[in-house]
Amino acid sequence: MGRITLDKVKKAFGEVEVIPPLDLTIEDGEFVVFVGPSGCGKSTLLRLIAGLEDVSGGQIRIDGQDATHAPPSKRGLAMVFQSYALYPHMSVRKNIAFPMKMAGVPQEEQNRKIDAAAKALNLTDYLERRPGQLSGGQRQRVAIGRAIVREPAAFLFDEPLSNLDAALRVGMRLEISELHERLKTTMIYVTHDQVEAMTMADKIVVLRAGVIEQVGSPLELYRTPRNLFVAGFIGSPKMNLIQGQEAKKYSAGTIGIRPEHCLLSTDSGTWEGTVVVSEHLGSDTFLYVDLKDHGTVTVRGNGEVSLHHGDRVFITPDMEKLHRFDDKGLRMP
Amino acid sequence: MARVVTPAQKSINTAAAWVVALIIFFPILWTFLTSFKPEEVAVASPPVFVGFDWTMQNYHDVIAQRGYGSYFWNSVVISVGSTVLGMIIAIPAAWAMAFVHGKRTKDLLMWMLSTKMMPAAGVLVPIYLMGKSLGLIDTRFMLMIVLMLMNLPIIVWMLYTYFREIPGDILEAARMDGANLMSEILYVLTPMAIPGIASTLLLNVILAWNESFWTLNLTTFQAAPLTKFIAGFSSPQGLFYGKLSAASVMAIVPIMVIGWFSQKQLVRGLTFGAVK
Amino acid sequence: MATQASRSAARLMISPTVILLFLWMAIPLGTTIYYSLQRYQLLYPDRSGFVGLRNYTRFVLSPGFGGAVANTLILVLGVLIVTVVLGILIALLIDRPIWGQGPVRILVISPFFIMPPVSALIWKNMFFNPSNGLFAEAAKYVGMAPYDFLGQAPLASIIFIVSWEWLPFATLILLTALQSLDGEQLEAAEMDGAPPLSRFWYIMLPHMSRAITVVVLIQTIFLLGVFGEILVTTNGGPGTASTTLPFLIYKEALLDFDAGTAAAGGVVAVILANIVAIFLMKAIGKNLD
């Protein structure tokens, strides 16, 4: 079981309140991603749940039990660190065994669990090596192995993929998702990468300056961002935001349209502009179009679009998918 | 990519470096050679380099007549004792400062360093008189305490810089894995810190071995270490170059060998981690 | 960042060190200040009493004082200049590709491990001795009159000996700093048209500045207390030509048995050392982390 409830949890470092009182419930078995720009408090929040930082107020409950002041080791949580935090002087086997050794698990059971974890994570051939002799991806898997054998109530991941190169990152993303499918254990995952958030999460928590901006499934956040910050943060490339005269036509302070919800044409459309840069990715083409009065917008076209710098284009936004925000930046119905 | 150097350039560089190195090392080499010379060869003019009858007589004389053994033993006890004592006190402090880094940690470290700024001569009188009234003058115990206190800031600093290199993540991981403070220190911190602890130990043994203000002023005979032994050669026995050399070699060789082995870590230790 | 529990544990673990160092500093210093205001002759312990600042005036006005301060500063500065300049040059030399860098390093570092009385005696007897020291032999060989180094230029000779002891330290640290310099920076400078001397001046020297600061700080700490070398070579002489502040205090205390005056001297030495220390701590405080 792993239902985690944060009730008015807050954190201050001296005078500075990095997390104002915050409520959040994480259901058992959920894959929750905390996402936000660096310095938004997402790692601090994770460390509060882990017990590596004291809360300054409020309550943390794990499966209904008050764990606010419990030491990290008593919370039944396992953590995978950004740096992996493997013990460099121990072999892979000993690294994975360490939490069980601390818990006094009998040797036989230890071995059984290590072998199972190693098999699941493709580490069987590396059990006697030291972390220093492993590649980044392998180290990552050892860190996960060390977490798995504890059979924790929940896994905590602190930006686990940020030290891997791009290709490995995609692979590990899949592995972690698969792991979640298999174990059905609660996972809390911190990242600044919205792609990781979108692809892995059951539920995304968008944070800014210690405040939860929105909580929801990836598609909810994509379809109905609650405010301008979420609108700009979720989705790649970013949503185009247009203010001023054009927004007033829709009686909004700001209107937003995603690059993929724009229709391109060379002869007619709602907005007229000139192509500044075109990026051909093969599958898609991204055009950066200067709209004179409304600034530059990004538009996605299909891979075969052959438009170049200086070409004149017309853009028609899909009215169904147009987002409207009021003067305070909040979503309008 | 390092640039390829022509063998000619490299030869010139090598020759220059070796000449400089040998000039710097020469006094030690000369002392070593002289220690095996009969006294009349040692003072021969012009000087003889290697073409003489090598003899162990000087070593024999120094050990037999001047009681080298007891000085040597005092040096060992004082330098090792003061260092071990210092380590026992410093390890927890350095651990705490490295992993529970507070706002005042840096100030505290600077203050500790500043205690080293107090010139020994400035407090010679009270220390001497205190030792005298407690009957501790010329005891190994007193020197151990004094040298321990003198080197404590360095020990703390060195350990601190080594401990700082152990990522805090790893200790937190251990905590998450269910380790309590004891097992965290025992299974995770100590094994990772052993190289640092070892080089701190070695460097401070070297410093204590060579310390020559307190060792000269607080001892007469009973607790006198090798510094005092050598100072006894200042005159007129110093004119017996063979014996002086043999005594010198016996005073410096043990520590020089330790120094050679630990020279890689020396820089970091001696610069309080500021230069790596 | 840490939890409350670990913070109080930390305080508990730091306190023995702090308390010991505080006592080690406060008690002797307090006693020194107290003695410095008393008449205190070790040979006549009955003649005692408060004398105000008379010990200070006696110490400061004693004929040797001005010279001792000057000698101390000359010694420290002289050794610093010699070791830093030569240290940089030797470091540059060893840093280049050479055969046997390991053994060269070992030869160069060796003098650092020699205890001061040994190095002082070796130099005094086997090199500086005007009748049969090696320098005298060399002078004779080229037909010059031998020079009495310790008699004629005692302070310079001591600076020479102490520099020999500390040169390895400076060299090793500067070499380490030099080796951490990114080679691409130098190649970039070369591409930018900087000749070797400019590369040294604008790239290498600034890169070494932190190491130089550290060398200066640490050597100063140790050099202010140089004692053994003076004791076994010149004994502060001839006259007071090589008497430094620590040596003057030692003479008052253990040769003249005047603990009061020696204590006053100690306070003066502490004050002087702290003036130097303030500058140095500021420099290194800026340079650390």
PDB file of C-alpha atoms in Angstrom, chain B residues 123-250:
ATOM      1  CA  VAL B 123      52.514  31.297  24.981  1.00  0.00           C
ATOM      2  CA  LEU B 124      55.746  29.526  25.818  1.00  0.00           C
ATOM      3  CA  VAL B 125      55.932  31.010  29.302  1.00  0.00           C
ATOM      4  CA  PRO B 126      52.520  29.983  30.651  1.00  0.00           C
ATOM      5  CA  ILE B 127      52.675  26.558  29.017  1.00  0.00           C
ATOM      6  CA  TYR B 128      56.116  25.985  30.421  1.00  0.00           C
ATOM      7  CA  LEU B 129      55.138  27.124  33.895  1.00  0.00           C
ATOM      8  CA  MET B 130      51.901  25.180  33.817  1.00  0.00           C
ATOM      9  CA  GLY B 131      53.785  22.076  32.830  1.00  0.00           C
ATOM     10  CA  LYS B 132      56.286  22.733  35.552  1.00  0.00           C
ATOM     11  CA  SER B 133      53.731  23.151  38.306  1.00  0.00           C
ATOM     12  CA  LEU B 134      52.008  19.936  37.192  1.00  0.00           C
ATOM     13  CA  GLY B 135      55.326  18.130  37.014  1.00  0.00           C
ATOM     14  CA  LEU B 136      54.812  17.441  33.318  1.00  0.00           C
ATOM     15  CA  ILE B 137      57.908  19.062  31.898  1.00  0.00           C
ATOM     16  CA  ASP B 138      60.020  16.483  30.087  1.00  0.00           C
ATOM     17  CA  THR B 139      57.167  13.992  29.845  1.00  0.00           C
ATOM     18  CA  ARG B 140      55.904  12.412  26.629  1.00  0.00           C
ATOM     19  CA  PHE B 141      52.372  12.942  27.871  1.00  0.00           C
ATOM     20  CA  MET B 142      52.708  16.705  27.884  1.00  0.00           C
ATOM     21  CA  LEU B 143      54.242  16.831  24.432  1.00  0.00           C
ATOM     22  CA  MET B 144      51.525  14.571  23.081  1.00  0.00           C
ATOM     23  CA  ILE B 145      48.851  16.921  24.400  1.00  0.00           C
ATOM     24  CA  VAL B 146      50.594  20.077  23.218  1.00  0.00           C
ATOM     25  CA  LEU B 147      51.323  18.765  19.735  1.00  0.00           C
ATOM     26  CA  MET B 148      47.821  17.353  19.472  1.00  0.00           C
ATOM     27  CA  LEU B 149      46.341  20.757  20.243  1.00  0.00           C
ATOM     28  CA  MET B 150      48.755  22.419  17.882  1.00  0.00           C
ATOM     29  CA  ASN B 151      47.837  20.178  14.973  1.00  0.00           C
ATOM     30  CA  LEU B 152      44.149  19.810  15.764  1.00  0.00           C
ATOM     31  CA  PRO B 153      43.037  22.594  13.403  1.00  0.00           C
ATOM     32  CA  ILE B 154      44.993  21.015  10.561  1.00  0.00           C
ATOM     33  CA  ILE B 155      43.551  17.594  11.273  1.00  0.00           C
ATOM     34  CA  VAL B 156      40.013  18.938  11.367  1.00  0.00           C
ATOM     35  CA  TRP B 157      40.533  20.902   8.181  1.00  0.00           C
ATOM     36  CA  MET B 158      42.047  18.001   6.292  1.00  0.00           C
ATOM     37  CA  LEU B 159      39.367  15.561   7.332  1.00  0.00           C
ATOM     38  CA  TYR B 160      36.725  18.145   6.559  1.00  0.00           C
ATOM     39  CA  THR B 161      37.934  18.593   3.008  1.00  0.00           C
ATOM     40  CA  TYR B 162      38.094  14.844   2.461  1.00  0.00           C
ATOM     41  CA  PHE B 163      34.670  14.268   3.964  1.00  0.00           C
ATOM     42  CA  ARG B 164      33.209  17.060   1.871  1.00  0.00           C
ATOM     43  CA  GLU B 165      34.034  15.044  -1.210  1.00  0.00           C
ATOM     44  CA  ILE B 166      31.770  12.231  -0.145  1.00  0.00           C
ATOM     45  CA  PRO B 167      28.468  13.110  -1.771  1.00  0.00           C
ATOM     46  CA  GLY B 168      25.754  13.846   0.781  1.00  0.00           C
ATOM     47  CA  ASP B 169      23.380  11.892  -1.457  1.00  0.00           C
ATOM     48  CA  ILE B 170      25.099   8.677  -0.500  1.00  0.00           C
ATOM     49  CA  LEU B 171      24.616   9.257   3.193  1.00  0.00           C
ATOM     50  CA  GLU B 172      20.993  10.174   2.561  1.00  0.00           C
ATOM     51  CA  ALA B 173      20.595   7.027   0.520  1.00  0.00           C
ATOM     52  CA  ALA B 174      21.934   5.055   3.463  1.00  0.00           C
ATOM     53  CA  ARG B 175      19.452   6.798   5.701  1.00  0.00           C
ATOM     54  CA  MET B 176      16.634   5.922   3.314  1.00  0.00           C
ATOM     55  CA  ASP B 177      17.928   2.360   3.232  1.00  0.00           C
ATOM     56  CA  GLY B 178      17.326   2.163   6.952  1.00  0.00           C
ATOM     57  CA  ALA B 179      20.794   2.798   8.322  1.00  0.00           C
ATOM     58  CA  ASN B 180      20.993   4.521  11.694  1.00  0.00           C
ATOM     59  CA  LEU B 181      23.766   6.928  12.565  1.00  0.00           C
ATOM     60  CA  MET B 182      26.078   4.157  13.742  1.00  0.00           C
ATOM     61  CA  SER B 183      25.720   1.948  10.706  1.00  0.00           C
ATOM     62  CA  GLU B 184      25.885   4.982   8.448  1.00  0.00           C
ATOM     63  CA  ILE B 185      29.295   5.864   9.889  1.00  0.00           C
ATOM     64  CA  LEU B 186      30.446   2.257  10.093  1.00  0.00           C
ATOM     65  CA  TYR B 187      29.366   0.841   6.731  1.00  0.00           C
ATOM     66  CA  VAL B 188      29.225   3.852   4.450  1.00  0.00           C
ATOM     67  CA  LEU B 189      31.222   6.808   5.682  1.00  0.00           C
ATOM     68  CA  THR B 190      34.291   5.147   7.124  1.00  0.00           C
ATOM     69  CA  PRO B 191      35.078   2.857   4.186  1.00  0.00           C
ATOM     70  CA  MET B 192      34.752   5.786   1.813  1.00  0.00           C
ATOM     71  CA  ALA B 193      36.825   8.069   4.016  1.00  0.00           C
ATOM     72  CA  ILE B 194      39.704   5.683   4.698  1.00  0.00           C
ATOM     73  CA  PRO B 195      42.066   7.170   2.109  1.00  0.00           C
ATOM     74  CA  GLY B 196      41.467  10.632   3.532  1.00  0.00           C
ATOM     75  CA  ILE B 197      41.846   9.483   7.105  1.00  0.00           C
ATOM     76  CA  ALA B 198      45.065   7.682   6.223  1.00  0.00           C
ATOM     77  CA  SER B 199      46.690  10.651   4.562  1.00  0.00           C
ATOM     78  CA  THR B 200      45.613  12.942   7.398  1.00  0.00           C
ATOM     79  CA  LEU B 201      47.222  10.514   9.788  1.00  0.00           C
ATOM     80  CA  LEU B 202      50.464  10.371   7.829  1.00  0.00           C
ATOM     81  CA  LEU B 203      50.791  14.095   7.317  1.00  0.00           C
ATOM     82  CA  ASN B 204      50.237  14.833  10.964  1.00  0.00           C
ATOM     83  CA  VAL B 205      52.711  12.217  12.063  1.00  0.00           C
ATOM     84  CA  ILE B 206      55.211  13.974   9.804  1.00  0.00           C
ATOM     85  CA  LEU B 207      54.392  17.400  11.225  1.00  0.00           C
ATOM     86  CA  ALA B 208      54.604  16.154  14.802  1.00  0.00           C
ATOM     87  CA  TRP B 209      57.821  14.244  14.121  1.00  0.00           C
ATOM     88  CA  ASN B 210      59.516  17.375  12.811  1.00  0.00           C
ATOM     89  CA  GLU B 211      58.026  19.876  15.253  1.00  0.00           C
ATOM     90  CA  SER B 212      60.925  21.671  16.835  1.00  0.00           C
ATOM     91  CA  PHE B 213      59.764  24.439  19.090  1.00  0.00           C
ATOM     92  CA  TRP B 214      57.852  22.643  21.801  1.00  0.00           C
ATOM     93  CA  THR B 215      59.917  19.490  21.553  1.00  0.00           C
ATOM     94  CA  LEU B 216      63.068  21.497  22.139  1.00  0.00           C
ATOM     95  CA  ASN B 217      61.697  23.708  24.903  1.00  0.00           C
ATOM     96  CA  LEU B 218      59.596  21.281  26.917  1.00  0.00           C
ATOM     97  CA  THR B 219      62.016  18.389  27.181  1.00  0.00           C
ATOM     98  CA  THR B 220      65.417  17.837  28.652  1.00  0.00           C
ATOM     99  CA  PHE B 221      66.201  14.136  28.464  1.00  0.00           C
ATOM    100  CA  GLN B 222      63.484  11.699  29.578  1.00  0.00           C
ATOM    101  CA  ALA B 223      60.964  12.593  26.912  1.00  0.00           C
ATOM    102  CA  ALA B 224      63.383  14.118  24.431  1.00  0.00           C
ATOM    103  CA  PRO B 225      62.640  13.117  20.835  1.00  0.00           C
ATOM    104  CA  LEU B 226      64.959  13.123  17.833  1.00  0.00           C
ATOM    105  CA  THR B 227      64.803  16.889  17.371  1.00  0.00           C
ATOM    106  CA  LYS B 228      66.494  17.278  20.725  1.00  0.00           C
ATOM    107  CA  PHE B 229      68.906  14.475  19.894  1.00  0.00           C
ATOM    108  CA  ILE B 230      70.018  16.314  16.783  1.00  0.00           C
ATOM    109  CA  ALA B 231      70.110  19.712  18.438  1.00  0.00           C
ATOM    110  CA  GLY B 232      72.658  18.153  20.785  1.00  0.00           C
ATOM    111  CA  PHE B 233      75.043  17.978  17.841  1.00  0.00           C
ATOM    112  CA  SER B 234      75.007  21.734  17.345  1.00  0.00           C
ATOM    113  CA  SER B 235      78.448  22.086  18.871  1.00  0.00           C
ATOM    114  CA  PRO B 236      81.113  21.019  19.134  1.00  0.00           C
ATOM    115  CA  GLN B 237      80.153  17.445  18.186  1.00  0.00           C
ATOM    116  CA  GLY B 238      78.794  18.845  14.948  1.00  0.00           C
ATOM    117  CA  LEU B 239      82.338  18.952  13.728  1.00  0.00           C
ATOM    118  CA  PHE B 240      82.354  15.163  13.611  1.00  0.00           C
ATOM    119  CA  TYR B 241      80.650  15.113  10.246  1.00  0.00           C
ATOM    120  CA  GLY B 242      80.423  11.366  10.006  1.00  0.00           C
ATOM    121  CA  LYS B 243      78.536  11.000  13.268  1.00  0.00           C
ATOM    122  CA  LEU B 244      76.416  14.071  12.617  1.00  0.00           C
ATOM    123  CA  SER B 245      75.455  12.610   9.257  1.00  0.00           C
ATOM    124  CA  ALA B 246      74.665   9.188  10.637  1.00  0.00           C
ATOM    125  CA  ALA B 247      72.506  10.716  13.354  1.00  0.00           C
ATOM    126  CA  SER B 248      70.771  12.921  10.797  1.00  0.00           C
ATOM    127  CA  VAL B 249      70.048  10.034   8.473  1.00  0.00           C
ATOM    128  CA  MET B 250      68.585   8.034  11.323  1.00  0.00           C
TER     129      MET B 250
END
